[in-house]
């Protein structure tokens, strides 16, 4: 979400609607219900082999500054951060939340751009092992350097401890993309989505514009430099069905219909698969080859609460609105029950604990 600019007025205005959130949160639709509450900037989410829903939370930010220690982020920086402000939540079938992994790094943009928070970005499973993608860590995000905690992939061990298996901050610094955006450049990257395919992990980085492979033993390689052919489109969400399908947020202000789904082959070739979408932050397929796309804000201008949507794209390309009125949704997964589970109130509001998971049934 580091592409958000000029939003101080929008973010301040959100506090006037938060008191009504529990009543308004897309609840006027019969197919939408609140599954879980009490989350801090929820982002990517997946069901584990135990049937529980695991949610990466951006967290609560932090107050530590690294100015003078390393390159800072222009425009939305300097960031401030913490090594303990984020977590992974585990939600049982009844919607009861517990903490699966705690004390993960979290950071926030400067107050002029809304103090927007990032931290743990997504989760994925290979077998029974949980992996965590960090998107708000690293020195450029104000996260203390001792102990070093860069953006990267963490493995969660059986005893609940974590090991950093892949340093993605170091990888992007050593392997620059063709067309970075200098006015909004994040040295550590702003990793957003991760999936497991064929025993490996695949992660999308929006600020630089790339799709990378991470093996379980931590080897990193670039599948596609998306910036090379598409420029600064802010790729965010990823799904897999024979090829990779990546949706893009795009830059702000929002231009409705300007986002796309891109098909990326395993060899890295990029082509347009679907058009006419807006601010994409989630993509999943169901068992009938139907794609569901999560849009976080769908009106022109600054990001606007209660305008998020879920759109279904059929194999024919026909688009159908499944749900609307979502409050800055930020992640989506398909449940074992065939319903969609969406991270809602995923960024923006300063108070903590207001994030929720929506359950959306689909026709």
Tab-separated table of C-alpha atoms in Angstrom:
chain	number	residue	atom	x	y	z
A	1	UNK	CA	0.000	0.000	0.000
A	2	UNK	CA	2.948	2.372	-0.286
A	3	UNK	CA	1.550	3.779	-3.490
A	4	UNK	CA	-1.071	5.681	-1.484
A	5	UNK	CA	-0.431	9.409	-1.788
A	6	UNK	CA	-2.120	12.635	-0.698
A	7	UNK	CA	-4.524	10.844	1.613
A	8	UNK	CA	-4.234	12.755	4.889
A	9	UNK	CA	-7.708	14.240	4.480
A	10	UNK	CA	-9.221	10.896	3.519
A	11	UNK	CA	-7.659	9.078	6.449
A	12	UNK	CA	-8.707	11.749	8.941
A	13	UNK	CA	-12.274	11.550	7.688
A	14	UNK	CA	-12.422	7.817	8.341
A	15	UNK	CA	-12.738	8.331	12.078
A	16	UNK	CA	-16.229	9.757	11.554
A	17	UNK	CA	-17.529	6.474	10.192
A	18	UNK	CA	-15.687	3.969	12.365
A	19	UNK	CA	-18.338	4.003	15.105
A	20	UNK	CA	-20.853	2.683	12.593
A	21	UNK	CA	-18.499	0.112	11.082
A	22	UNK	CA	-19.995	-2.965	12.736
A	23	UNK	CA	-23.428	-2.037	11.413
A	24	UNK	CA	-22.478	-0.933	7.925
A	25	UNK	CA	-19.708	-3.308	6.868
A	26	UNK	CA	-21.411	-4.638	3.736
A	27	UNK	CA	-24.033	-6.221	5.986
A	28	UNK	CA	-26.913	-5.105	3.819
A	29	UNK	CA	-26.137	-8.012	1.495
A	30	UNK	CA	-27.518	-11.420	2.305
A	31	UNK	CA	-24.387	-13.219	1.103
A	32	UNK	CA	-21.969	-11.228	3.326
A	33	UNK	CA	-21.392	-11.870	7.022
A	34	UNK	CA	-18.682	-11.042	9.564
A	35	UNK	CA	-16.653	-14.176	10.343
A	36	UNK	CA	-14.052	-12.744	12.746
A	37	UNK	CA	-13.113	-9.424	14.352
A	38	UNK	CA	-10.346	-7.864	16.439
A	39	UNK	CA	-7.610	-7.761	13.801
A	40	UNK	CA	-4.928	-5.118	13.224
A	41	UNK	CA	-4.734	-4.176	9.530
A	42	UNK	CA	-5.404	-7.706	8.199
A	43	UNK	CA	-3.845	-8.594	4.850
A	44	UNK	CA	-3.204	-11.918	3.114
A	45	UNK	CA	-4.903	-15.039	4.466
A	46	UNK	CA	-4.978	-18.781	3.808
A	47	UNK	CA	-6.635	-21.844	5.294
A	48	UNK	CA	-4.163	-24.237	6.851
A	49	UNK	CA	-4.192	-28.043	6.690
A	50	UNK	CA	-5.743	-28.005	10.178
A	51	UNK	CA	-8.844	-26.223	8.847
A	52	UNK	CA	-8.060	-22.960	10.642
A	53	UNK	CA	-7.791	-19.626	8.840
A	54	UNK	CA	-4.387	-17.942	9.156
A	55	UNK	CA	-4.279	-14.166	8.681
A	56	UNK	CA	-1.227	-11.946	8.228
A	57	UNK	CA	-1.706	-8.641	10.004
A	58	UNK	CA	0.099	-5.442	9.072
A	59	UNK	CA	-0.013	-4.685	12.767
A	60	UNK	CA	0.161	-1.441	14.702
A	61	UNK	CA	3.253	0.272	13.268
A	62	UNK	CA	5.998	1.656	15.467
A	63	UNK	CA	7.892	4.746	16.573
A	64	UNK	CA	11.515	3.803	15.813
A	65	UNK	CA	13.334	5.890	13.205
A	66	UNK	CA	16.324	4.838	11.096
A	67	UNK	CA	17.006	8.243	9.536
A	68	UNK	CA	20.744	8.584	9.059
A	69	UNK	CA	21.250	4.818	9.158
A	70	UNK	CA	20.178	3.874	5.634
A	71	UNK	CA	18.427	5.115	2.513
A	72	UNK	CA	14.946	6.407	3.314
A	73	UNK	CA	11.782	6.260	1.216
A	74	UNK	CA	10.814	9.490	-0.579
A	75	UNK	CA	7.301	10.936	-0.522
A	76	UNK	CA	5.587	8.568	1.941
A	77	UNK	CA	8.702	8.315	4.126
A	78	UNK	CA	10.510	8.527	6.371
A	79	UNK	CA	8.899	5.494	7.949
A	80	UNK	CA	8.877	4.627	11.608
A	81	UNK	CA	8.764	1.005	12.699
A	82	UNK	CA	8.949	-1.694	15.335
A	83	UNK	CA	10.293	-5.242	15.507
A	84	UNK	CA	7.254	-6.481	17.465
A	85	UNK	CA	4.151	-4.719	16.100
A	86	UNK	CA	2.777	-7.367	13.741
A	87	UNK	CA	1.475	-10.940	14.079
A	88	UNK	CA	-0.208	-13.906	12.446
A	89	UNK	CA	-3.682	-14.715	13.740
A	90	UNK	CA	-5.295	-18.151	13.720
A	91	UNK	CA	-9.087	-18.258	13.490
A	92	UNK	CA	-11.124	-21.351	14.320
A	93	UNK	CA	-14.289	-22.457	12.450
A	94	UNK	CA	-16.387	-20.443	14.914
A	95	UNK	CA	-14.522	-17.227	14.184
A	96	UNK	CA	-12.529	-17.173	17.432
A	97	UNK	CA	-9.127	-15.509	16.993
A	98	UNK	CA	-5.906	-16.562	18.709
A	99	UNK	CA	-2.311	-15.528	18.002
A	100	UNK	CA	-0.294	-18.095	16.043
A	101	UNK	CA	2.917	-16.070	15.650
A	102	UNK	CA	3.641	-12.848	17.532
A	103	UNK	CA	6.276	-10.100	17.609
A	104	UNK	CA	6.781	-9.582	13.884
A	105	UNK	CA	8.004	-6.258	12.449
A	106	UNK	CA	5.548	-3.491	11.585
A	107	UNK	CA	6.005	0.009	10.159
A	108	UNK	CA	4.083	3.055	9.023
A	109	UNK	CA	4.386	5.901	6.530
A	110	UNK	CA	4.786	9.493	7.648
A	111	UNK	CA	1.770	11.270	9.231
A	112	UNK	CA	1.294	13.484	6.173
A	113	UNK	CA	0.380	10.412	4.120
A	114	UNK	CA	-1.857	8.879	6.768
A	115	UNK	CA	0.551	6.742	8.852
A	116	UNK	CA	-0.418	3.748	6.697
A	117	UNK	CA	0.749	0.480	8.226
A	118	UNK	CA	2.476	-2.588	6.804
A	119	UNK	CA	4.097	-5.608	8.380
A	120	UNK	CA	3.321	-9.279	7.850
A	121	UNK	CA	1.892	-9.288	4.333
A	122	UNK	CA	0.781	-12.846	3.579
A	123	UNK	CA	1.037	-16.489	4.574
A	124	UNK	CA	1.285	-19.778	2.682
A	125	UNK	CA	1.643	-23.457	3.518
A	126	UNK	CA	3.906	-26.090	2.021
A	127	UNK	CA	2.598	-29.302	3.527
A	128	UNK	CA	2.100	-28.610	7.220
A	129	UNK	CA	4.709	-25.859	7.380
A	130	UNK	CA	3.605	-22.238	7.603
A	131	UNK	CA	5.588	-19.522	5.820
A	132	UNK	CA	5.237	-15.783	6.396
A	133	UNK	CA	5.920	-12.994	3.898
A	134	UNK	CA	7.183	-9.759	5.478
A	135	UNK	CA	6.415	-6.551	3.586
A	136	UNK	CA	6.930	-3.801	6.158
A	137	UNK	CA	10.354	-4.709	7.518
A	138	UNK	CA	13.881	-3.578	6.720
A	139	UNK	CA	15.876	-0.480	7.619
A	140	UNK	CA	14.124	1.789	5.105
A	141	UNK	CA	10.885	1.072	6.963
A	142	UNK	CA	12.225	2.218	10.300
A	143	UNK	CA	12.631	-1.305	11.656
A	144	UNK	CA	15.596	-1.469	14.067
A	145	UNK	CA	18.685	-3.117	12.618
A	146	UNK	CA	19.586	-5.045	15.779
A	147	UNK	CA	18.591	-7.766	15.463
A	148	UNK	CA	18.441	-7.439	11.696
A	149	UNK	CA	14.933	-8.020	10.351
A	150	UNK	CA	14.727	-7.407	6.589
A	151	UNK	CA	11.788	-8.040	4.352
A	152	UNK	CA	11.778	-11.714	3.552
A	153	UNK	CA	10.183	-15.092	4.119
A	154	UNK	CA	10.000	-16.660	7.573
A	155	UNK	CA	9.499	-20.367	8.218
A	156	UNK	CA	7.451	-21.225	11.300
A	157	UNK	CA	8.916	-24.235	13.070
A	158	UNK	CA	6.959	-26.923	14.918
A	159	UNK	CA	7.788	-25.311	18.256
A	160	UNK	CA	6.434	-21.927	17.109
A	161	UNK	CA	9.809	-20.269	16.580
A	162	UNK	CA	10.630	-18.650	13.241
A	163	UNK	CA	13.646	-18.683	10.947
A	164	UNK	CA	14.356	-16.182	8.181
A	165	UNK	CA	14.939	-18.423	5.172
A	166	UNK	CA	15.039	-15.756	2.434
A	167	UNK	CA	16.269	-12.160	2.632
A	168	UNK	CA	14.154	-10.415	0.014
A	169	UNK	CA	15.496	-6.975	0.949
A	170	UNK	CA	18.999	-8.073	-0.038
A	171	UNK	CA	17.709	-9.721	-3.206
A	172	UNK	CA	15.983	-6.622	-4.598
A	173	UNK	CA	18.947	-4.430	-3.704
A	174	UNK	CA	21.319	-6.756	-5.557
A	175	UNK	CA	18.963	-7.359	-8.497
A	176	UNK	CA	17.248	-4.105	-9.544
A	177	UNK	CA	14.313	-4.229	-11.957
A	178	UNK	CA	14.378	-2.504	-15.336
A	179	UNK	CA	12.032	0.371	-14.542
A	180	UNK	CA	11.797	1.307	-10.865
A	181	UNK	CA	9.810	4.399	-9.901
A	182	UNK	CA	12.335	6.874	-8.426
A	183	UNK	CA	9.742	9.225	-6.888
A	184	UNK	CA	8.294	6.413	-4.764
A	185	UNK	CA	11.163	3.958	-4.464
A	186	UNK	CA	11.224	1.536	-1.518
A	187	UNK	CA	14.760	0.099	-1.052
A	188	UNK	CA	13.479	-2.947	0.881
A	189	UNK	CA	10.457	-3.456	-1.368
A	190	UNK	CA	6.839	-3.717	-0.225
A	191	UNK	CA	6.046	-7.408	-0.694
A	192	UNK	CA	2.315	-8.079	-0.784
A	193	UNK	CA	1.141	-11.562	-1.859
A	194	UNK	CA	2.543	-15.088	-1.682
A	195	UNK	CA	1.316	-18.506	-2.804
A	196	UNK	CA	2.725	-22.026	-2.736
A	197	UNK	CA	2.958	-23.911	-6.044
A	198	UNK	CA	4.759	-27.203	-6.678
A	199	UNK	CA	6.662	-27.136	-3.420
A	200	UNK	CA	7.971	-23.580	-3.859
A	201	UNK	CA	6.771	-20.143	-2.818
A	202	UNK	CA	6.005	-17.304	-5.219
A	203	UNK	CA	5.824	-13.701	-4.035
A	204	UNK	CA	4.774	-10.450	-5.715
A	205	UNK	CA	6.485	-7.129	-5.003
A	206	UNK	CA	4.408	-4.061	-5.994
A	207	UNK	CA	6.849	-1.152	-5.700
A	208	UNK	CA	9.605	-2.574	-7.897
A	209	UNK	CA	7.213	-4.687	-9.959
A	210	UNK	CA	8.326	-8.304	-9.916
A	211	UNK	CA	7.345	-11.931	-9.329
A	212	UNK	CA	9.930	-14.077	-7.550
A	213	UNK	CA	10.366	-17.744	-6.599
A	214	UNK	CA	11.553	-18.784	-3.146
A	215	UNK	CA	12.467	-22.400	-2.502
A	216	UNK	CA	11.961	-23.971	0.957
A	217	UNK	CA	15.711	-23.756	1.552
A	218	UNK	CA	15.701	-20.031	0.763
A	219	UNK	CA	16.986	-19.778	-2.795
A	220	UNK	CA	15.485	-16.737	-4.548
A	221	UNK	CA	15.107	-16.264	-8.291
A	222	UNK	CA	13.116	-13.863	-10.418
A	223	UNK	CA	10.309	-15.336	-12.495
A	224	UNK	CA	9.342	-12.063	-14.151
A	225	UNK	CA	10.418	-8.429	-14.089
A	226	UNK	CA	6.939	-7.052	-14.646
A	227	UNK	CA	8.244	-3.481	-14.793
A	228	UNK	CA	10.277	-4.298	-17.902
A	229	UNK	CA	7.179	-4.658	-20.091
A	230	UNK	CA	4.456	-2.912	-18.088
A	231	UNK	CA	6.175	-0.068	-16.246
A	232	UNK	CA	5.093	1.026	-12.766
A	233	UNK	CA	1.680	-0.678	-12.531
A	234	UNK	CA	1.949	-1.809	-8.872
A	235	UNK	CA	1.317	-5.591	-9.160
A	236	UNK	CA	-0.172	-6.903	-5.933
A	237	UNK	CA	-2.283	-10.083	-5.991
A	238	UNK	CA	-1.413	-13.526	-7.325
A	239	UNK	CA	-3.196	-16.791	-8.111
A	240	UNK	CA	-2.136	-19.883	-10.047
A	241	UNK	CA	-3.971	-22.054	-12.542
A	242	UNK	CA	-1.409	-23.509	-14.950
A	243	UNK	CA	-0.003	-19.989	-15.244
A	244	UNK	CA	0.317	-17.189	-12.725
A	245	UNK	CA	-2.408	-14.553	-12.684
A	246	UNK	CA	-1.395	-11.232	-11.190
A	247	UNK	CA	-3.657	-8.246	-10.540
A	248	UNK	CA	-2.417	-4.689	-10.173
A	249	UNK	CA	-3.424	-1.898	-7.831
A	250	UNK	CA	-2.192	0.879	-10.116
A	251	UNK	CA	-1.093	4.309	-8.924
A	252	UNK	CA	-3.338	6.859	-7.266
A	253	UNK	CA	-5.578	8.779	-7.729
A	254	UNK	CA	-7.919	5.909	-8.563
A	255	UNK	CA	-9.071	5.645	-12.186
A	256	UNK	CA	-11.981	3.176	-12.303
A	257	UNK	CA	-11.445	0.377	-14.815
A	258	UNK	CA	-7.697	0.956	-15.154
A	259	UNK	CA	-6.486	-2.213	-13.405
A	260	UNK	CA	-5.926	-5.553	-15.115
A	261	UNK	CA	-5.250	-9.209	-14.539
A	262	UNK	CA	-2.008	-10.282	-16.186
A	263	UNK	CA	-1.169	-13.844	-17.162
A	264	UNK	CA	2.457	-14.691	-16.450
A	265	UNK	CA	3.792	-17.970	-17.784
A	266	UNK	CA	6.230	-20.047	-15.701
A	267	UNK	CA	8.962	-18.757	-18.003
A	268	UNK	CA	8.027	-15.150	-17.171
A	269	UNK	CA	6.145	-13.953	-20.247
A	270	UNK	CA	3.505	-11.336	-19.405
A	271	UNK	CA	0.208	-10.760	-21.239
A	272	UNK	CA	-3.143	-9.186	-20.388
A	273	UNK	CA	-5.836	-11.666	-19.320
A	274	UNK	CA	-8.691	-9.405	-18.129
A	275	UNK	CA	-9.300	-5.646	-18.199
A	276	UNK	CA	-11.758	-3.089	-16.860
A	277	UNK	CA	-11.064	-3.738	-13.171
A	278	UNK	CA	-10.064	-1.359	-10.366
A	279	UNK	CA	-7.453	-1.323	-7.542
A	280	UNK	CA	-6.927	-5.099	-7.349
A	281	UNK	CA	-5.683	-6.571	-4.047
A	282	UNK	CA	-6.885	-10.175	-4.296
A	283	UNK	CA	-7.291	-12.938	-6.904
A	284	UNK	CA	-8.500	-16.525	-6.431
A	285	UNK	CA	-9.972	-19.297	-8.593
A	286	UNK	CA	-12.770	-21.655	-7.630
A	287	UNK	CA	-13.118	-25.281	-8.744
A	288	UNK	CA	-15.055	-24.234	-11.858
A	289	UNK	CA	-12.214	-22.093	-13.251
A	290	UNK	CA	-14.030	-18.919	-12.254
A	291	UNK	CA	-11.784	-16.097	-11.089
A	292	UNK	CA	-12.705	-13.809	-8.197
A	293	UNK	CA	-11.098	-10.376	-8.045
A	294	UNK	CA	-10.977	-8.179	-4.954
A	295	UNK	CA	-11.135	-4.420	-5.585
A	296	UNK	CA	-10.285	-2.187	-2.629
A	297	UNK	CA	-11.717	1.164	-3.821
A	298	UNK	CA	-13.769	1.702	-6.947
A	299	UNK	CA	-14.614	5.404	-7.286
A	300	UNK	CA	-12.436	8.045	-8.914
A	301	UNK	CA	-9.985	10.059	-6.845
A	302	UNK	CA	-8.641	9.254	-3.387
A	303	UNK	CA	-9.246	5.776	-1.959
A	304	UNK	CA	-12.765	5.793	-0.537
A	305	UNK	CA	-14.151	3.533	2.228
A	306	UNK	CA	-17.182	1.324	1.601
A	307	UNK	CA	-16.542	1.140	-2.159
A	308	UNK	CA	-14.611	-2.151	-2.243
A	309	UNK	CA	-16.032	-4.995	-4.345
A	310	UNK	CA	-15.635	-8.636	-5.287
A	311	UNK	CA	-15.994	-9.303	-9.014
A	312	UNK	CA	-16.253	-12.729	-10.617
A	313	UNK	CA	-14.635	-13.198	-14.023
A	314	UNK	CA	-16.030	-16.248	-15.809
A	315	UNK	CA	-13.918	-18.279	-18.271
A	316	UNK	CA	-15.772	-16.448	-21.045
A	317	UNK	CA	-14.556	-13.120	-19.648
A	318	UNK	CA	-17.974	-12.021	-18.397
A	319	UNK	CA	-17.774	-10.050	-15.147
A	320	UNK	CA	-20.348	-10.276	-12.326
A	321	UNK	CA	-20.430	-8.282	-9.093
A	322	UNK	CA	-20.562	-10.657	-6.126
A	323	UNK	CA	-20.309	-8.201	-3.211
A	324	UNK	CA	-19.908	-4.459	-2.731
A	325	UNK	CA	-19.666	-1.866	0.024
A	326	UNK	CA	-16.450	-3.309	1.496
A	327	UNK	CA	-14.251	-1.099	3.685
A	328	UNK	CA	-10.735	-1.096	2.179
A	329	UNK	CA	-10.484	-4.887	1.743
A	330	UNK	CA	-6.910	-6.096	1.373
A	331	UNK	CA	-6.830	-9.881	0.892
A	332	UNK	CA	-9.009	-12.810	-0.171
A	333	UNK	CA	-8.934	-16.598	-0.110
A	334	UNK	CA	-11.309	-19.420	-0.961
A	335	UNK	CA	-12.457	-21.514	1.989
A	336	UNK	CA	-12.940	-25.289	2.078
A	337	UNK	CA	-16.683	-24.548	2.275
A	338	UNK	CA	-16.617	-22.797	-1.108
A	339	UNK	CA	-17.106	-19.332	0.387
A	340	UNK	CA	-14.749	-16.394	-0.037
A	341	UNK	CA	-13.003	-15.019	3.039
A	342	UNK	CA	-11.943	-11.377	2.793
A	343	UNK	CA	-9.737	-9.204	5.002
A	344	UNK	CA	-11.796	-6.050	5.562
A	345	UNK	CA	-10.811	-2.731	7.126
A	346	UNK	CA	-7.340	-3.741	6.033
A	347	UNK	CA	-5.622	-0.359	6.004
A	348	UNK	CA	-6.220	3.271	6.796
A	349	UNK	CA	-7.901	3.812	10.144
A	350	UNK	CA	-5.444	4.765	12.901
A	351	UNK	CA	-7.173	2.824	15.749
A	352	UNK	CA	-6.160	-0.823	16.137
A	353	UNK	CA	-8.401	-3.846	16.498
A	354	UNK	CA	-10.971	-2.780	13.891
A	355	UNK	CA	-9.964	-5.232	11.177
A	356	UNK	CA	-12.313	-8.078	10.372
A	357	UNK	CA	-12.747	-11.113	8.134
A	358	UNK	CA	-15.872	-11.281	5.996
A	359	UNK	CA	-17.390	-14.499	4.721
A	360	UNK	CA	-18.987	-14.125	1.279
A	361	UNK	CA	-21.070	-16.899	-0.222
A	362	UNK	CA	-21.064	-17.108	-4.007
A	363	UNK	CA	-23.787	-18.231	-6.414
